[in-house]
mmCIF file of C-alpha atoms in Angstrom:
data_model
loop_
_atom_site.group_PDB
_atom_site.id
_atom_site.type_symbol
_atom_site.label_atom_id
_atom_site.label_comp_id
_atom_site.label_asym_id
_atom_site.label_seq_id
_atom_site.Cartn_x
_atom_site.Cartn_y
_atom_site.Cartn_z
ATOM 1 C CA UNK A 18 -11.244 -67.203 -25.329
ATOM 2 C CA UNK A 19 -7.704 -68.060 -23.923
ATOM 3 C CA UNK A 20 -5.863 -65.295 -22.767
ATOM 4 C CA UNK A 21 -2.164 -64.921 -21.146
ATOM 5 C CA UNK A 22 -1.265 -62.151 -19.078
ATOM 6 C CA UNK A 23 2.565 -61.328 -18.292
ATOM 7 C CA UNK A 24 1.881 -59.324 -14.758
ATOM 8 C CA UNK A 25 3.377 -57.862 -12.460
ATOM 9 C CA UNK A 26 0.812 -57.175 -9.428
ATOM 10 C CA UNK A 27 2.718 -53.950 -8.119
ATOM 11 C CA UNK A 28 2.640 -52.658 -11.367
ATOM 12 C CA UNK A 29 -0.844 -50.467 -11.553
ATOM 13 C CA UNK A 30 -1.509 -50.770 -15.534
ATOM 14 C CA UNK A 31 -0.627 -54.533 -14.972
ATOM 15 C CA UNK A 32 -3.738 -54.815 -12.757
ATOM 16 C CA UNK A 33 -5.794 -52.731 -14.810
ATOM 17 C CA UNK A 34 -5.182 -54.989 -17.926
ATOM 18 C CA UNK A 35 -6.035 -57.832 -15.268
ATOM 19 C CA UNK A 36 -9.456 -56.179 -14.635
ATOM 20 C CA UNK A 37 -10.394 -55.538 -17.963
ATOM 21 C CA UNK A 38 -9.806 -59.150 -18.903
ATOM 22 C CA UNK A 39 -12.063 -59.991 -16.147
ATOM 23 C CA UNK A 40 -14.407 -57.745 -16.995
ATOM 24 C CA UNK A 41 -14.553 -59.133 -20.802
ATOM 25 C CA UNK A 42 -15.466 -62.188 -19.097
ATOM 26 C CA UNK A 43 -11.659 -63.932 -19.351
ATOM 27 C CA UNK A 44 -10.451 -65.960 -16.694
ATOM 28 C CA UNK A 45 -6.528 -65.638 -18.084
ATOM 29 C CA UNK A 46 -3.406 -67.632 -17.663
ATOM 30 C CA UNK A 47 -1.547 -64.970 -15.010
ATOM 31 C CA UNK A 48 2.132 -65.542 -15.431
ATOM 32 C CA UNK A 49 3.995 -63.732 -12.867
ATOM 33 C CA UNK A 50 6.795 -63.186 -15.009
ATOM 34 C CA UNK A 51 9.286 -61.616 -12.338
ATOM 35 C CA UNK A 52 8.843 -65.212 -10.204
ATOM 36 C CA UNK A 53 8.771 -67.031 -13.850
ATOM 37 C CA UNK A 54 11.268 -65.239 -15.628
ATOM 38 C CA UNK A 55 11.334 -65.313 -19.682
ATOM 39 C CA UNK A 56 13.473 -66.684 -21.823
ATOM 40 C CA UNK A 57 14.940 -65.353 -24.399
ATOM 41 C CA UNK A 58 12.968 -66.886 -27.420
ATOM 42 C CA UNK A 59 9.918 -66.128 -24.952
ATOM 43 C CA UNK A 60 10.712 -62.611 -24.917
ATOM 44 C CA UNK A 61 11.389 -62.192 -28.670
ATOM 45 C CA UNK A 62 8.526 -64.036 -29.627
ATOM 46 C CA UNK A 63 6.221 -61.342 -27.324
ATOM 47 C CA UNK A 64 8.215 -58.357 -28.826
ATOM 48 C CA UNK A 65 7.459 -59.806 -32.391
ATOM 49 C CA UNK A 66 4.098 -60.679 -31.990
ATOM 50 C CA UNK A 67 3.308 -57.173 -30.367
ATOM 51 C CA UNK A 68 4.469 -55.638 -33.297
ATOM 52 C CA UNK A 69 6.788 -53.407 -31.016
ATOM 53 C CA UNK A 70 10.991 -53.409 -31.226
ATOM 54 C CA UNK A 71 13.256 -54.316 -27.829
ATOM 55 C CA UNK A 72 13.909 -50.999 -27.633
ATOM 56 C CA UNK A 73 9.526 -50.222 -26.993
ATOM 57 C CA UNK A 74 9.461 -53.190 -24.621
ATOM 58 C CA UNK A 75 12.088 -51.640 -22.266
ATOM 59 C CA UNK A 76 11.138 -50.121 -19.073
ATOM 60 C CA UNK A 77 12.829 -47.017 -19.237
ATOM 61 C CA UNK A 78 12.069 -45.830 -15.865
ATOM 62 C CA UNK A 79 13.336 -48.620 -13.696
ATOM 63 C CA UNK A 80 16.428 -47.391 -12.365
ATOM 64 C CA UNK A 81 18.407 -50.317 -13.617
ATOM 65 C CA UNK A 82 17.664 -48.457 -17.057
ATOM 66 C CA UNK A 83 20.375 -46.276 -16.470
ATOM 67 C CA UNK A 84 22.929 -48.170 -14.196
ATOM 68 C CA UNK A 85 22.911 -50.478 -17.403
ATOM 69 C CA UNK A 86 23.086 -47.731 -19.564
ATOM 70 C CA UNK A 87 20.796 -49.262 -21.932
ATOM 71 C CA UNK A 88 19.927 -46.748 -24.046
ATOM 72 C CA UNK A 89 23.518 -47.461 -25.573
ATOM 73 C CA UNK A 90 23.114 -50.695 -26.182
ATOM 74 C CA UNK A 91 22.009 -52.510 -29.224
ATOM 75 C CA UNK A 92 19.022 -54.540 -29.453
ATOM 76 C CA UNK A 93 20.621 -57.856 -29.151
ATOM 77 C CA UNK A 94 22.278 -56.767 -25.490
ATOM 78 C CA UNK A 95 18.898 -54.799 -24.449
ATOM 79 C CA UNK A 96 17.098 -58.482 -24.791
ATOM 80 C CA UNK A 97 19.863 -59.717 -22.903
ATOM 81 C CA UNK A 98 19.698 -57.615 -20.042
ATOM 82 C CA UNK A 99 15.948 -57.744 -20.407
ATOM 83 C CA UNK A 100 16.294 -61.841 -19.920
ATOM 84 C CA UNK A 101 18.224 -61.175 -16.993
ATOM 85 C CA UNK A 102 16.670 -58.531 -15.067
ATOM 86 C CA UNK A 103 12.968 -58.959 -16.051
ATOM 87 C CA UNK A 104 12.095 -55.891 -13.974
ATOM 88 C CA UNK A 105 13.550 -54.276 -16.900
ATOM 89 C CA UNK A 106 10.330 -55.441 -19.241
ATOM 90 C CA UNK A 107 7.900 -53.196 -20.144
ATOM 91 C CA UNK A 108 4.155 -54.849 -18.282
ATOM 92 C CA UNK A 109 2.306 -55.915 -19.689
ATOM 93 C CA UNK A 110 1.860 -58.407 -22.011
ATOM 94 C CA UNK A 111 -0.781 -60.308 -22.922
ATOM 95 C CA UNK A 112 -2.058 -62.995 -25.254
ATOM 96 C CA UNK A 113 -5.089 -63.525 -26.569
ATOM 97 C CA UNK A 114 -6.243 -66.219 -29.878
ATOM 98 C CA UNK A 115 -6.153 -62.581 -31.708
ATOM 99 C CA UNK A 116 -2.957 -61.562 -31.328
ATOM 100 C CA UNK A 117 -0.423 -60.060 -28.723
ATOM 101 C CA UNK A 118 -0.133 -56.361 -27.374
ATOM 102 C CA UNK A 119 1.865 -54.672 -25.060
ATOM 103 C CA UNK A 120 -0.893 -53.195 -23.238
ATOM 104 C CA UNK A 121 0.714 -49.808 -22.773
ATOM 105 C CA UNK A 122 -1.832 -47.829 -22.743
ATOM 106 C CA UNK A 123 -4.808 -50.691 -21.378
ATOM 107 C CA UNK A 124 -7.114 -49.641 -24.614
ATOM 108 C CA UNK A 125 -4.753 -51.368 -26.658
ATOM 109 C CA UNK A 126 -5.827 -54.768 -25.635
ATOM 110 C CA UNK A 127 -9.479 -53.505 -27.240
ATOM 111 C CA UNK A 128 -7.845 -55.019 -30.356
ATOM 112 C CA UNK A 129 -7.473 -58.131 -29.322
ATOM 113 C CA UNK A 130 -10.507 -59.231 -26.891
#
């Protein structure tokens, strides 16, 4: 199976959706998406295929969260802060041939191994 994860190796669930590819016996694509940032039709095409809106992909705890005051902003300008400061994307995602998850919680990617 061919698998793509967006990671972010400081990030703990990041690793843990690592390992549990491994463990399922995928060797995945590892995109380091904060050296290789998205672009915008990138990032919308995740969101979509996740089934989850900007607004779910946002990492609300970074602390650029709130010096942005994103929770004001409408989806259109969340993506576009998202594209430019990819720290602010929720980690991680990752592609399988069954689909796309944000793997928020790790179990999640059960669906698509």
């Amino acid at each position: 199976m061919d698998a793509t994860i967006y990671h972010n190796p400081k990030c703990s669930t990041s690793r843990k959706a690592l390992e549990k590819l491994r463990d399922a016996g995928i060797e995945p694509t590892v995109v380091k998406y904060l050296d290789q940032p998205y672009t915008r039709e990138q990032l919308t095409t995740l969101i979509n295929d996740a089934g989850v809106t900007v607004h779910d992909a946002v990492r609300k705890r970074e602390s650029l969260y709130k010096e942005l005051d994103i929770a004001s902003l409408p989806e259109d300008q969340v993506l576009t802060q998202m594209v430019q400061h990819p720290i602010l994307v929720e980690r991680p995602f990752v592609v399988t041939d069954k689909g796309t998850r944000l793997a928020r919680p790790v179990d999640t990617l059960d669906e698509i191994l």
